[in-house]
Amino acid sequence: MKHPRLLGLILAASLAPNALALGLAPQAAQSRDSDGLHITRWGASALPLWRDATHWRGVAYETQQYQQLDREVKTRSLAWVDQQVNAQTALGYTLRLGWSEGAQRNLWTGDWSWSAAASERLQWNVFANRDRVESLPALQQGVHMNLVGVGADYQFHPRLTGVVAAHHTAFSDDQQRDVQRWRLIWDAWPEQGVNLQWALRTQRGQRNGQPPLYFNPNRFEDSLVYLGWRRRYAGWLVQGRAGLGEQRIDAQERTPARASELLVQSPQRDGQSLRLQWSSMQSAGGLQGAGYRWQQLQAQWVIQLR
């Protein structure tokens, strides 16, 4: 794999003698949708500059396999990864800068976010992403996207928080997309970790008149109400939410939408921890538009070697 020399220089710097510890993180993910697209990911991160579970630097290698009917696309990537986040506030930054090979053309990829507190009640964040568009027609045409966005969280009351975010996406095939998100979170039963959430997403797409390679309607909106839950049992974190609502594409009739997520994370024992996450959605997306369904399972095992 002939990656640019820059990644090699970054790796050499990460192996400096002042490294605090060494971490290893194998990971895998499997997703499928109602378009018939199956995505399988395998990879591992080597983290020579490891301080704890939220402060580390290193390199990550991953293979991606996309299958739909009798068609298949394979890619692989090598990336520098860096996370420096406060475990109590979840504020800080994450960075992933990589090189991806395959799918008609090679591509520099990146994922970055930075968050901070403006006051006791207000937090803000900025983020950016550059990656391939993960529908099989887009992969076969070598389409990628560049995304930039901003967001903010405001605590109106100790039990009521508002979240807003907006981002713009420019696609390499000359299409555009603007998305706005609003969310209210009410801690309905704090002692039991139960909360209620309302989420609204609006999207405006600009097409180039060509046949669609991925989901990007002129107008899209969905609104869902979630029941959320977060508890710890003997050090294990169990967190999830399930939501119901409706969606609308362009001038079509409103149709049902639903989504659910479940996260299970083990405590760190003997320098090891395990994280499992399952997500499911029935909403607009893919090439089907309304009625699109998607599921994903992710697993990560973090090992501190020294």
CSV table of C-alpha atoms in Angstrom, one decimal, residues 68-182:
chain,number,residue,atom,x,y,z
A,68,GLN,CA,-24.8,-5.0,-3.4
A,69,LEU,CA,-26.3,-7.9,-5.5
A,70,ASP,CA,-23.5,-9.1,-7.7
A,71,ARG,CA,-21.4,-5.9,-7.4
A,72,GLU,CA,-18.5,-5.3,-5.0
A,73,VAL,CA,-16.1,-2.5,-4.2
A,74,LYS,CA,-13.2,-2.8,-1.8
A,75,THR,CA,-11.2,0.0,-0.3
A,76,ARG,CA,-8.5,0.3,2.5
A,77,SER,CA,-7.2,3.2,4.5
A,78,LEU,CA,-4.4,4.3,6.8
A,79,ALA,CA,-4.9,7.2,9.1
A,80,TRP,CA,-3.3,9.2,11.9
A,81,VAL,CA,-5.8,9.4,14.8
A,82,ASP,CA,-5.7,11.8,17.7
A,83,GLN,CA,-8.2,12.3,20.6
A,84,GLN,CA,-7.8,14.6,23.5
A,85,VAL,CA,-11.2,14.8,25.3
A,86,ASN,CA,-12.1,15.6,28.9
A,87,ALA,CA,-13.8,12.4,30.3
A,88,GLN,CA,-16.1,14.4,32.6
A,89,THR,CA,-17.3,17.1,30.2
A,90,ALA,CA,-16.8,15.3,26.8
A,91,LEU,CA,-15.1,18.5,25.6
A,92,GLY,CA,-11.9,18.6,23.5
A,93,TYR,CA,-10.9,17.6,20.0
A,94,THR,CA,-10.7,14.5,17.8
A,95,LEU,CA,-8.8,14.2,14.5
A,96,ARG,CA,-8.5,11.5,11.9
A,97,LEU,CA,-6.3,12.3,8.8
A,98,GLY,CA,-6.0,9.4,6.3
A,99,TRP,CA,-5.3,8.1,2.9
A,100,SER,CA,-7.8,5.8,1.2
A,101,GLU,CA,-7.1,3.5,-1.8
A,102,GLY,CA,-9.6,1.9,-4.2
A,103,ALA,CA,-13.0,2.7,-5.6
A,104,GLN,CA,-11.8,4.2,-8.9
A,105,ARG,CA,-9.5,6.7,-7.3
A,106,ASN,CA,-7.4,7.4,-4.2
A,107,LEU,CA,-8.5,10.0,-1.7
A,108,TRP,CA,-7.2,12.0,1.2
A,109,THR,CA,-9.8,11.7,4.0
A,110,GLY,CA,-10.3,13.5,7.3
A,111,ASP,CA,-12.6,13.8,10.2
A,112,TRP,CA,-12.2,16.6,12.8
A,113,SER,CA,-14.2,18.1,15.7
A,114,TRP,CA,-13.4,20.6,18.4
A,115,SER,CA,-15.7,21.5,21.3
A,116,ALA,CA,-15.4,23.9,24.2
A,117,ALA,CA,-17.4,25.7,26.9
A,118,ALA,CA,-18.3,29.4,26.4
A,119,SER,CA,-20.0,29.6,29.8
A,120,GLU,CA,-21.4,27.3,32.5
A,121,ARG,CA,-24.5,26.8,30.3
A,122,LEU,CA,-23.3,27.2,26.8
A,123,GLN,CA,-21.0,24.8,24.8
A,124,TRP,CA,-20.1,25.1,21.2
A,125,ASN,CA,-18.4,22.8,18.6
A,126,VAL,CA,-17.1,22.9,15.0
A,127,PHE,CA,-16.5,19.9,12.8
A,128,ALA,CA,-15.4,18.9,9.3
A,129,ASN,CA,-15.3,15.7,7.3
A,130,ARG,CA,-14.0,14.5,4.0
A,131,ASP,CA,-14.8,11.0,2.8
A,132,ARG,CA,-16.2,8.8,0.1
A,133,VAL,CA,-20.0,8.7,-0.5
A,134,GLU,CA,-21.0,5.3,0.6
A,135,SER,CA,-23.6,4.2,-1.9
A,136,LEU,CA,-22.4,1.6,-4.5
A,137,PRO,CA,-23.1,3.8,-7.6
A,138,ALA,CA,-21.2,6.7,-5.9
A,139,LEU,CA,-18.3,4.5,-5.0
A,140,GLN,CA,-18.1,3.1,-8.5
A,141,GLN,CA,-18.0,6.7,-9.9
A,142,GLY,CA,-15.4,7.8,-7.3
A,143,VAL,CA,-17.7,10.5,-5.7
A,144,HIS,CA,-16.5,12.0,-2.4
A,145,MET,CA,-17.8,14.8,-0.1
A,146,ASN,CA,-16.5,17.7,1.9
A,147,LEU,CA,-18.6,18.7,5.0
A,148,VAL,CA,-18.2,21.6,7.4
A,149,GLY,CA,-20.5,22.5,10.3
A,150,VAL,CA,-21.1,24.2,13.6
A,151,GLY,CA,-23.2,23.4,16.7
A,152,ALA,CA,-24.1,24.5,20.2
A,153,ASP,CA,-25.6,23.1,23.4
A,154,TYR,CA,-27.4,25.4,25.9
A,155,GLN,CA,-28.7,24.3,29.3
A,156,PHE,CA,-32.0,26.2,29.9
A,157,HIS,CA,-32.5,24.4,33.2
A,158,PRO,CA,-30.6,21.7,35.1
A,159,ARG,CA,-33.0,19.2,33.5
A,160,LEU,CA,-33.6,20.8,30.1
A,161,THR,CA,-30.9,21.2,27.3
A,162,GLY,CA,-31.3,22.5,23.8
A,163,VAL,CA,-29.0,21.4,20.9
A,164,VAL,CA,-28.6,23.1,17.5
A,165,ALA,CA,-26.3,22.2,14.6
A,166,ALA,CA,-25.9,23.1,10.9
A,167,HIS,CA,-23.6,21.8,8.2
A,168,HIS,CA,-23.0,22.2,4.5
A,169,THR,CA,-21.8,19.4,2.2
A,170,ALA,CA,-20.2,19.9,-1.2
A,171,PHE,CA,-20.0,16.7,-3.3
A,172,SER,CA,-17.4,16.1,-6.0
A,173,ASP,CA,-20.1,15.6,-8.7
A,174,ASP,CA,-21.2,19.3,-8.2
A,175,GLN,CA,-24.2,18.6,-5.9
A,176,GLN,CA,-24.7,20.5,-2.6
A,177,ARG,CA,-26.6,19.8,0.7
A,178,ASP,CA,-27.5,22.0,3.7
A,179,VAL,CA,-28.8,20.4,6.9
A,180,GLN,CA,-30.1,21.9,10.1
A,181,ARG,CA,-30.8,20.0,13.3
A,182,TRP,CA,-32.7,20.9,16.5
